[in-house]
PDB file of C-alpha atoms in Angstrom:
ATOM      1  CA  UNK A  14       1.742 -10.651  -1.572  1.00  0.00           C
ATOM      2  CA  UNK A  15      -0.661 -11.351   0.933  1.00  0.00           C
ATOM      3  CA  UNK A  16      -2.261  -8.603   3.426  1.00  0.00           C
ATOM      4  CA  UNK A  17      -3.094  -9.894   6.959  1.00  0.00           C
ATOM      5  CA  UNK A  18      -6.732  -9.020   8.721  1.00  0.00           C
ATOM      6  CA  UNK A  19      -5.967  -6.741  11.347  1.00  0.00           C
ATOM      7  CA  UNK A  20      -6.830  -3.577   9.840  1.00  0.00           C
ATOM      8  CA  UNK A  21      -8.238  -2.276  13.430  1.00  0.00           C
ATOM      9  CA  UNK A  22      -6.285  -4.699  15.328  1.00  0.00           C
ATOM     10  CA  UNK A  23      -5.202  -1.969  17.406  1.00  0.00           C
ATOM     11  CA  UNK A  24      -5.800  -1.556  21.371  1.00  0.00           C
ATOM     12  CA  UNK A  25      -8.117   1.568  20.473  1.00  0.00           C
ATOM     13  CA  UNK A  26     -10.505   0.071  18.338  1.00  0.00           C
ATOM     14  CA  UNK A  27     -10.386  -3.658  19.927  1.00  0.00           C
ATOM     15  CA  UNK A  28     -11.320  -2.084  23.247  1.00  0.00           C
ATOM     16  CA  UNK A  29     -14.603  -1.295  21.613  1.00  0.00           C
ATOM     17  CA  UNK A  30     -15.417  -4.855  21.133  1.00  0.00           C
ATOM     18  CA  UNK A  31     -13.974  -5.572  23.774  1.00  0.00           C
ATOM     19  CA  UNK A  32     -11.117  -7.764  23.192  1.00  0.00           C
ATOM     20  CA  UNK A  33      -8.896  -5.338  24.408  1.00  0.00           C
ATOM     21  CA  UNK A  34      -6.529  -8.376  25.827  1.00  0.00           C
ATOM     22  CA  UNK A  35      -6.661 -10.301  22.457  1.00  0.00           C
ATOM     23  CA  UNK A  36      -4.781  -7.796  20.359  1.00  0.00           C
ATOM     24  CA  UNK A  37      -1.146  -9.305  20.434  1.00  0.00           C
ATOM     25  CA  UNK A  38      -2.663 -12.669  19.680  1.00  0.00           C
ATOM     26  CA  UNK A  39      -4.551 -11.192  17.010  1.00  0.00           C
ATOM     27  CA  UNK A  40      -1.660 -10.118  15.249  1.00  0.00           C
ATOM     28  CA  UNK A  41       0.734 -13.321  16.409  1.00  0.00           C
ATOM     29  CA  UNK A  42      -2.160 -15.334  14.109  1.00  0.00           C
ATOM     30  CA  UNK A  43      -3.412 -12.758  11.333  1.00  0.00           C
ATOM     31  CA  UNK A  44       0.442 -13.062  10.008  1.00  0.00           C
ATOM     32  CA  UNK A  45       0.655 -16.956  10.732  1.00  0.00           C
ATOM     33  CA  UNK A  46      -2.212 -17.400   8.777  1.00  0.00           C
ATOM     34  CA  UNK A  47      -0.969 -15.099   6.008  1.00  0.00           C
ATOM     35  CA  UNK A  48       2.539 -16.705   5.839  1.00  0.00           C
ATOM     36  CA  UNK A  49       0.807 -19.833   5.375  1.00  0.00           C
ATOM     37  CA  UNK A  50      -1.405 -18.734   2.549  1.00  0.00           C
ATOM     38  CA  UNK A  51       1.836 -16.946   1.154  1.00  0.00           C
ATOM     39  CA  UNK A  52       3.697 -20.595   0.886  1.00  0.00           C
ATOM     40  CA  UNK A  53       0.837 -22.735  -0.747  1.00  0.00           C
ATOM     41  CA  UNK A  54       2.014 -20.307  -3.495  1.00  0.00           C
ATOM     42  CA  UNK A  55       5.872 -19.226  -3.145  1.00  0.00           C
ATOM     43  CA  UNK A  56       8.304 -20.697  -5.195  1.00  0.00           C
ATOM     44  CA  UNK A  57      12.295 -20.172  -5.828  1.00  0.00           C
ATOM     45  CA  UNK A  58      11.837 -18.163  -8.586  1.00  0.00           C
ATOM     46  CA  UNK A  59       8.324 -15.910  -6.986  1.00  0.00           C
ATOM     47  CA  UNK A  60       8.390 -15.126  -3.918  1.00  0.00           C
ATOM     48  CA  UNK A  61       5.310 -14.106  -1.434  1.00  0.00           C
ATOM     49  CA  UNK A  62       5.482 -11.832   1.036  1.00  0.00           C
ATOM     50  CA  UNK A  63       2.804 -11.098   4.431  1.00  0.00           C
ATOM     51  CA  UNK A  64       2.146  -7.233   4.369  1.00  0.00           C
ATOM     52  CA  UNK A  65       1.020  -6.807   7.922  1.00  0.00           C
ATOM     53  CA  UNK A  66      -2.190  -3.899   7.402  1.00  0.00           C
ATOM     54  CA  UNK A  67      -2.181  -0.989  10.134  1.00  0.00           C
ATOM     55  CA  UNK A  68      -5.354   0.882   9.339  1.00  0.00           C
ATOM     56  CA  UNK A  69      -5.887   4.060  11.017  1.00  0.00           C
ATOM     57  CA  UNK A  70      -8.315   3.149  13.800  1.00  0.00           C
ATOM     58  CA  UNK A  71     -11.473   5.179  15.055  1.00  0.00           C
ATOM     59  CA  UNK A  72     -10.038   7.686  16.722  1.00  0.00           C
ATOM     60  CA  UNK A  73      -7.927  11.187  14.798  1.00  0.00           C
ATOM     61  CA  UNK A  74      -5.030  12.479  17.641  1.00  0.00           C
ATOM     62  CA  UNK A  75      -4.883  15.373  15.836  1.00  0.00           C
ATOM     63  CA  UNK A  76      -8.619  16.237  16.413  1.00  0.00           C
ATOM     64  CA  UNK A  77      -8.270  15.509  20.174  1.00  0.00           C
ATOM     65  CA  UNK A  78     -10.991  12.379  20.237  1.00  0.00           C
ATOM     66  CA  UNK A  79      -7.111  10.422  21.586  1.00  0.00           C
ATOM     67  CA  UNK A  80      -3.908  11.460  22.861  1.00  0.00           C
ATOM     68  CA  UNK A  81      -0.328  10.651  21.388  1.00  0.00           C
ATOM     69  CA  UNK A  82       0.490   8.344  24.343  1.00  0.00           C
ATOM     70  CA  UNK A  83      -2.467   6.491  23.818  1.00  0.00           C
ATOM     71  CA  UNK A  84      -2.583   5.827  19.950  1.00  0.00           C
ATOM     72  CA  UNK A  85       1.828   5.127  20.537  1.00  0.00           C
ATOM     73  CA  UNK A  86       0.668   2.375  23.397  1.00  0.00           C
ATOM     74  CA  UNK A  87      -1.938   1.095  20.948  1.00  0.00           C
ATOM     75  CA  UNK A  88      -0.560   0.987  17.782  1.00  0.00           C
ATOM     76  CA  UNK A  89       2.972  -0.308  19.329  1.00  0.00           C
ATOM     77  CA  UNK A  90       1.132  -3.846  21.027  1.00  0.00           C
ATOM     78  CA  UNK A  91      -0.194  -4.383  17.222  1.00  0.00           C
ATOM     79  CA  UNK A  92       2.898  -3.461  15.600  1.00  0.00           C
ATOM     80  CA  UNK A  93       4.888  -6.478  18.270  1.00  0.00           C
ATOM     81  CA  UNK A  94       2.215  -9.065  17.075  1.00  0.00           C
ATOM     82  CA  UNK A  95       3.252  -8.534  13.800  1.00  0.00           C
ATOM     83  CA  UNK A  96       6.709  -8.395  13.711  1.00  0.00           C
ATOM     84  CA  UNK A  97       6.433 -11.210  16.042  1.00  0.00           C
ATOM     85  CA  UNK A  98       4.448 -13.324  13.883  1.00  0.00           C
ATOM     86  CA  UNK A  99       6.841 -12.489  11.096  1.00  0.00           C
ATOM     87  CA  UNK A 100       5.479 -10.257   8.568  1.00  0.00           C
ATOM     88  CA  UNK A 101       7.715  -8.814   5.924  1.00  0.00           C
ATOM     89  CA  UNK A 102       6.347  -5.444   5.582  1.00  0.00           C
ATOM     90  CA  UNK A 103       4.654  -2.957   8.005  1.00  0.00           C
ATOM     91  CA  UNK A 104       1.842  -1.423   5.885  1.00  0.00           C
ATOM     92  CA  UNK A 105       0.441   1.455   7.655  1.00  0.00           C
ATOM     93  CA  UNK A 106      -2.588   2.900   5.201  1.00  0.00           C
ATOM     94  CA  UNK A 107      -5.764   4.676   4.844  1.00  0.00           C
ATOM     95  CA  UNK A 108      -4.730   6.989   6.652  1.00  0.00           C
ATOM     96  CA  UNK A 109      -5.993  10.319   7.140  1.00  0.00           C
ATOM     97  CA  UNK A 110      -4.091  12.396   9.551  1.00  0.00           C
ATOM     98  CA  UNK A 111      -0.502  13.038   9.017  1.00  0.00           C
ATOM     99  CA  UNK A 112       0.254  12.958  13.216  1.00  0.00           C
ATOM    100  CA  UNK A 113      -1.519   9.600  13.587  1.00  0.00           C
ATOM    101  CA  UNK A 114       1.057   8.130  11.061  1.00  0.00           C
ATOM    102  CA  UNK A 115       3.936   9.712  12.339  1.00  0.00           C
ATOM    103  CA  UNK A 116       3.098   7.991  15.732  1.00  0.00           C
ATOM    104  CA  UNK A 117       2.611   4.807  13.881  1.00  0.00           C
ATOM    105  CA  UNK A 118       6.294   4.875  12.445  1.00  0.00           C
ATOM    106  CA  UNK A 119       7.397   5.550  16.090  1.00  0.00           C
ATOM    107  CA  UNK A 120       5.229   2.805  17.484  1.00  0.00           C
ATOM    108  CA  UNK A 121       6.880   0.521  14.561  1.00  0.00           C
ATOM    109  CA  UNK A 122      10.254   1.505  16.005  1.00  0.00           C
ATOM    110  CA  UNK A 123       9.444   0.387  18.997  1.00  0.00           C
ATOM    111  CA  UNK A 124       8.577  -3.203  18.289  1.00  0.00           C
ATOM    112  CA  UNK A 125      11.654  -3.133  16.123  1.00  0.00           C
ATOM    113  CA  UNK A 126      13.699  -2.126  19.201  1.00  0.00           C
ATOM    114  CA  UNK A 127      12.032  -4.454  21.429  1.00  0.00           C
ATOM    115  CA  UNK A 128      12.211  -7.768  19.215  1.00  0.00           C
ATOM    116  CA  UNK A 129      15.482  -6.850  17.397  1.00  0.00           C
ATOM    117  CA  UNK A 130      13.861  -7.694  13.814  1.00  0.00           C
ATOM    118  CA  UNK A 131      13.762  -4.488  11.823  1.00  0.00           C
ATOM    119  CA  UNK A 132      11.315  -5.195   8.580  1.00  0.00           C
ATOM    120  CA  UNK A 133      10.082  -2.176   6.102  1.00  0.00           C
ATOM    121  CA  UNK A 134       7.625  -0.038   6.685  1.00  0.00           C
ATOM    122  CA  UNK A 135       4.946   1.449   3.419  1.00  0.00           C
ATOM    123  CA  UNK A 136       2.539   4.443   4.042  1.00  0.00           C
ATOM    124  CA  UNK A 137      -0.509   4.654   2.046  1.00  0.00           C
ATOM    125  CA  UNK A 138      -2.821   7.958   2.869  1.00  0.00           C
ATOM    126  CA  UNK A 139      -6.153   7.930   1.748  1.00  0.00           C
ATOM    127  CA  UNK A 140      -7.242  11.270   0.176  1.00  0.00           C
ATOM    128  CA  UNK A 141     -10.997  11.531  -0.227  1.00  0.00           C
ATOM    129  CA  UNK A 142     -11.295  14.881  -0.461  1.00  0.00           C
ATOM    130  CA  UNK A 143     -11.681  17.694  -2.547  1.00  0.00           C
ATOM    131  CA  UNK A 144     -11.867  15.456  -5.311  1.00  0.00           C
ATOM    132  CA  UNK A 145      -9.276  12.845  -4.516  1.00  0.00           C
ATOM    133  CA  UNK A 146      -7.083  15.995  -3.738  1.00  0.00           C
ATOM    134  CA  UNK A 147      -6.690  15.686   0.825  1.00  0.00           C
ATOM    135  CA  UNK A 148      -6.850  13.622   2.969  1.00  0.00           C
ATOM    136  CA  UNK A 149      -9.428  14.108   5.232  1.00  0.00           C
ATOM    137  CA  UNK A 150      -7.364  16.315   8.231  1.00  0.00           C
ATOM    138  CA  UNK A 151      -6.447  18.794   5.400  1.00  0.00           C
ATOM    139  CA  UNK A 152      -3.280  17.268   3.952  1.00  0.00           C
ATOM    140  CA  UNK A 153      -2.380  17.805   0.403  1.00  0.00           C
ATOM    141  CA  UNK A 154      -0.378  15.057  -1.760  1.00  0.00           C
ATOM    142  CA  UNK A 155       3.169  17.512  -1.257  1.00  0.00           C
ATOM    143  CA  UNK A 156       2.997  18.151   2.248  1.00  0.00           C
ATOM    144  CA  UNK A 157       2.233  14.340   2.569  1.00  0.00           C
ATOM    145  CA  UNK A 158       6.080  13.625   0.746  1.00  0.00           C
ATOM    146  CA  UNK A 159       7.374  16.786   2.083  1.00  0.00           C
ATOM    147  CA  UNK A 160       6.237  15.713   5.982  1.00  0.00           C
ATOM    148  CA  UNK A 161       7.996  11.668   5.560  1.00  0.00           C
ATOM    149  CA  UNK A 162      11.155  12.271   3.331  1.00  0.00           C
ATOM    150  CA  UNK A 163      13.181  12.564   6.507  1.00  0.00           C
ATOM    151  CA  UNK A 164      11.746   9.758   7.819  1.00  0.00           C
ATOM    152  CA  UNK A 165      14.468   7.057   6.325  1.00  0.00           C
ATOM    153  CA  UNK A 166      12.619   3.883   7.445  1.00  0.00           C
ATOM    154  CA  UNK A 167       9.321   4.760   5.216  1.00  0.00           C
ATOM    155  CA  UNK A 168      10.985   2.741   2.375  1.00  0.00           C
ATOM    156  CA  UNK A 169       7.082   3.257   0.187  1.00  0.00           C
ATOM    157  CA  UNK A 170       4.454   5.901   0.047  1.00  0.00           C
ATOM    158  CA  UNK A 171       1.502   5.984  -1.665  1.00  0.00           C
ATOM    159  CA  UNK A 172      -2.112   5.750  -1.461  1.00  0.00           C
ATOM    160  CA  UNK A 173      -4.796   4.080  -1.088  1.00  0.00           C
ATOM    161  CA  UNK A 174      -8.680   3.532  -0.801  1.00  0.00           C
ATOM    162  CA  UNK A 175     -10.919   7.106  -1.697  1.00  0.00           C
ATOM    163  CA  UNK A 176     -11.583   6.534  -5.251  1.00  0.00           C
ATOM    164  CA  UNK A 177     -10.895   5.512  -8.263  1.00  0.00           C
ATOM    165  CA  UNK A 178      -7.767   5.807 -10.353  1.00  0.00           C
ATOM    166  CA  UNK A 179      -8.721   8.238 -12.526  1.00  0.00           C
ATOM    167  CA  UNK A 180      -9.697  10.462  -9.555  1.00  0.00           C
ATOM    168  CA  UNK A 181      -6.241   9.701  -7.857  1.00  0.00           C
ATOM    169  CA  UNK A 182      -3.706  10.612 -11.313  1.00  0.00           C
ATOM    170  CA  UNK A 183      -2.906  13.928  -9.710  1.00  0.00           C
ATOM    171  CA  UNK A 184      -2.576  13.262  -6.688  1.00  0.00           C
ATOM    172  CA  UNK A 185      -0.487   9.946  -7.810  1.00  0.00           C
ATOM    173  CA  UNK A 186       1.497  12.102 -10.503  1.00  0.00           C
ATOM    174  CA  UNK A 187       2.374  14.184  -7.626  1.00  0.00           C
ATOM    175  CA  UNK A 188       3.515  11.623  -5.420  1.00  0.00           C
ATOM    176  CA  UNK A 189       5.908  10.421  -7.685  1.00  0.00           C
ATOM    177  CA  UNK A 190       7.627  13.066  -9.027  1.00  0.00           C
ATOM    178  CA  UNK A 191       8.481  14.002  -5.276  1.00  0.00           C
ATOM    179  CA  UNK A 192       9.360  11.164  -2.981  1.00  0.00           C
ATOM    180  CA  UNK A 193      12.454   9.555  -3.554  1.00  0.00           C
ATOM    181  CA  UNK A 194      11.732   5.970  -2.848  1.00  0.00           C
ATOM    182  CA  UNK A 195       9.108   3.350  -3.852  1.00  0.00           C
ATOM    183  CA  UNK A 196       5.786   4.647  -4.838  1.00  0.00           C
ATOM    184  CA  UNK A 197       2.817   2.887  -4.120  1.00  0.00           C
ATOM    185  CA  UNK A 198      -0.878   3.004  -5.127  1.00  0.00           C
ATOM    186  CA  UNK A 199      -4.129   1.202  -4.381  1.00  0.00           C
ATOM    187  CA  UNK A 200      -7.612   2.851  -5.249  1.00  0.00           C
ATOM    188  CA  UNK A 201     -10.771   1.581  -5.317  1.00  0.00           C
ATOM    189  CA  UNK A 202     -12.619  -0.057  -8.581  1.00  0.00           C
ATOM    190  CA  UNK A 203     -13.948   3.906  -8.665  1.00  0.00           C
ATOM    191  CA  UNK A 204     -16.721   5.636  -6.491  1.00  0.00           C
ATOM    192  CA  UNK A 205     -19.512   3.360  -5.311  1.00  0.00           C
ATOM    193  CA  UNK A 206     -23.333   3.627  -6.423  1.00  0.00           C
ATOM    194  CA  UNK A 207     -26.707   2.266  -5.453  1.00  0.00           C
ATOM    195  CA  UNK A 208     -27.963  -0.535  -7.386  1.00  0.00           C
ATOM    196  CA  UNK A 209     -30.829  -1.890  -5.671  1.00  0.00           C
ATOM    197  CA  UNK A 210     -30.468  -0.346  -2.709  1.00  0.00           C
ATOM    198  CA  UNK A 211     -27.349  -1.675  -2.481  1.00  0.00           C
ATOM    199  CA  UNK A 212     -23.373  -0.536  -2.658  1.00  0.00           C
ATOM    200  CA  UNK A 213     -21.862  -1.388  -6.167  1.00  0.00           C
ATOM    201  CA  UNK A 214     -18.718   0.017  -7.261  1.00  0.00           C
ATOM    202  CA  UNK A 215     -18.804   0.378 -11.091  1.00  0.00           C
ATOM    203  CA  UNK A 216     -15.541  -0.111 -12.066  1.00  0.00           C
ATOM    204  CA  UNK A 217     -14.878  -3.240 -14.392  1.00  0.00           C
ATOM    205  CA  UNK A 218     -11.845  -4.956 -14.149  1.00  0.00           C
ATOM    206  CA  UNK A 219     -10.530  -3.997 -17.509  1.00  0.00           C
ATOM    207  CA  UNK A 220     -11.136   0.145 -16.678  1.00  0.00           C
ATOM    208  CA  UNK A 221      -9.273  -0.543 -13.458  1.00  0.00           C
ATOM    209  CA  UNK A 222      -6.590  -1.879 -15.296  1.00  0.00           C
ATOM    210  CA  UNK A 223      -6.217   0.667 -18.163  1.00  0.00           C
ATOM    211  CA  UNK A 224      -5.661   3.760 -14.647  1.00  0.00           C
ATOM    212  CA  UNK A 225      -3.883   0.998 -12.999  1.00  0.00           C
ATOM    213  CA  UNK A 226      -1.555   0.455 -15.964  1.00  0.00           C
ATOM    214  CA  UNK A 227      -0.990   4.289 -16.523  1.00  0.00           C
ATOM    215  CA  UNK A 228      -0.007   5.010 -12.642  1.00  0.00           C
ATOM    216  CA  UNK A 229       3.323   2.555 -14.003  1.00  0.00           C
ATOM    217  CA  UNK A 230       4.035   3.476 -17.380  1.00  0.00           C
ATOM    218  CA  UNK A 231       3.825   6.713 -17.181  1.00  0.00           C
ATOM    219  CA  UNK A 232       3.918   7.988 -13.278  1.00  0.00           C
ATOM    220  CA  UNK A 233       6.483   5.169 -12.485  1.00  0.00           C
ATOM    221  CA  UNK A 234       4.538   3.443  -9.848  1.00  0.00           C
ATOM    222  CA  UNK A 235       6.314  -0.082  -8.545  1.00  0.00           C
ATOM    223  CA  UNK A 236       3.811  -0.950  -6.582  1.00  0.00           C
ATOM    224  CA  UNK A 237      -0.043  -1.628  -7.603  1.00  0.00           C
ATOM    225  CA  UNK A 238      -2.703  -2.967  -5.802  1.00  0.00           C
ATOM    226  CA  UNK A 239      -6.160  -2.563  -5.165  1.00  0.00           C
ATOM    227  CA  UNK A 240      -8.822  -1.440  -2.449  1.00  0.00           C
ATOM    228  CA  UNK A 241     -12.457  -1.355  -1.889  1.00  0.00           C
ATOM    229  CA  UNK A 242     -14.630  -2.868  -5.049  1.00  0.00           C
ATOM    230  CA  UNK A 243     -11.719  -4.879  -6.726  1.00  0.00           C
ATOM    231  CA  UNK A 244     -12.201  -8.788  -6.514  1.00  0.00           C
ATOM    232  CA  UNK A 245      -9.799 -11.320  -7.663  1.00  0.00           C
ATOM    233  CA  UNK A 246     -11.550 -10.453 -11.613  1.00  0.00           C
ATOM    234  CA  UNK A 247      -9.893  -6.851 -11.192  1.00  0.00           C
ATOM    235  CA  UNK A 248      -6.502  -8.077  -9.765  1.00  0.00           C
ATOM    236  CA  UNK A 249      -5.923 -10.849 -11.747  1.00  0.00           C
ATOM    237  CA  UNK A 250      -6.592  -8.380 -15.072  1.00  0.00           C
ATOM    238  CA  UNK A 251      -4.386  -6.298 -13.512  1.00  0.00           C
ATOM    239  CA  UNK A 252      -1.736  -9.424 -12.829  1.00  0.00           C
ATOM    240  CA  UNK A 253      -2.420 -10.375 -16.304  1.00  0.00           C
ATOM    241  CA  UNK A 254      -1.168  -6.328 -18.118  1.00  0.00           C
ATOM    242  CA  UNK A 255       1.629  -6.368 -15.786  1.00  0.00           C
ATOM    243  CA  UNK A 256       3.186  -9.249 -17.365  1.00  0.00           C
ATOM    244  CA  UNK A 257       2.348  -8.553 -20.531  1.00  0.00           C
ATOM    245  CA  UNK A 258       4.072  -5.114 -19.884  1.00  0.00           C
ATOM    246  CA  UNK A 259       6.917  -6.546 -18.312  1.00  0.00           C
ATOM    247  CA  UNK A 260       7.953  -8.843 -21.555  1.00  0.00           C
ATOM    248  CA  UNK A 261       7.491  -6.398 -23.950  1.00  0.00           C
ATOM    249  CA  UNK A 262      10.223  -4.088 -22.199  1.00  0.00           C
ATOM    250  CA  UNK A 263      12.129  -6.977 -21.968  1.00  0.00           C
ATOM    251  CA  UNK A 264      11.890  -7.365 -25.958  1.00  0.00           C
ATOM    252  CA  UNK A 265      11.753  -3.189 -26.387  1.00  0.00           C
ATOM    253  CA  UNK A 266      15.254  -3.338 -24.536  1.00  0.00           C
ATOM    254  CA  UNK A 267      16.501  -6.316 -26.698  1.00  0.00           C
ATOM    255  CA  UNK A 268      15.908  -4.810 -29.873  1.00  0.00           C
ATOM    256  CA  UNK A 269      16.903  -1.725 -28.666  1.00  0.00           C
ATOM    257  CA  UNK A 270      20.793  -3.475 -27.602  1.00  0.00           C
ATOM    258  CA  UNK A 271      20.922  -4.921 -31.062  1.00  0.00           C
ATOM    259  CA  UNK A 272      19.879  -1.469 -32.774  1.00  0.00           C
ATOM    260  CA  UNK A 273      22.677   0.301 -31.190  1.00  0.00           C
ATOM    261  CA  UNK A 274      25.224  -2.554 -31.756  1.00  0.00           C
ATOM    262  CA  UNK A 275      24.079  -2.432 -35.177  1.00  0.00           C
ATOM    263  CA  UNK A 276      24.896   1.489 -35.409  1.00  0.00           C
ATOM    264  CA  UNK A 277      28.374   1.100 -33.855  1.00  0.00           C
ATOM    265  CA  UNK A 278      29.122  -1.974 -35.804  1.00  0.00           C
ATOM    266  CA  UNK A 279      27.121  -1.779 -39.222  1.00  0.00           C
ATOM    267  CA  UNK A 280      29.899  -4.325 -41.256  1.00  0.00           C
ATOM    268  CA  UNK A 281      28.388  -7.488 -38.574  1.00  0.00           C
ATOM    269  CA  UNK A 282      24.584  -6.783 -40.133  1.00  0.00           C
ATOM    270  CA  UNK A 283      26.932  -7.946 -43.230  1.00  0.00           C
TER     271      UNK A 283
END
């Protein structure tokens, strides 16, 4: 999948850059660019998907930095552009406030109705407080799940950003145990440290992949990837390990069937 470069392309944020009138245009164009990138690598047996990125913006509605109607209008214009541009999925990501998430979902529904086209919705929260256990506004993983279970249009719930896989383990475990639909996890490559005066993410591809594979094999996470500090090398290593795991699982299933057949029909081995 390829995400659109539209993390901050809503009306509130783009107004700060004096680009308010170009919100729709930016999102349509970004979706088309991502689609063109996907088309270069898509094959009949390996489809590639465009994921429309919708970030939290610069105002937190629960803290009174803006109001619901303003945020709804801001997100709705972004959603219109992404859907019109042809995204396959809406990703409401790096969210710090459950009220903002509700607002973004409402905005997506507005765009879907207006354009006569509905796509799946993914929601990813950033648990960057209390060592990965709370969102900025205080919500814990259990409360996040309980809040959005009734929202049937949310197909995927998960986490991104904040910390590395190790620190996010218990939050991901909790979501996997409670959420009835698909789960995603796209953490950072560890916590940034300063090296020679520059921010550096310390997790190498091998360590990052090891942490991510635990999410997949032990917790059952369905969608994985990387956020801040993850480079092509990190994702390449993760993809290779996922392919290896899939092949091993296929072999194990085949062997299990053969063993079961042998137990049920012992004479067939003679």
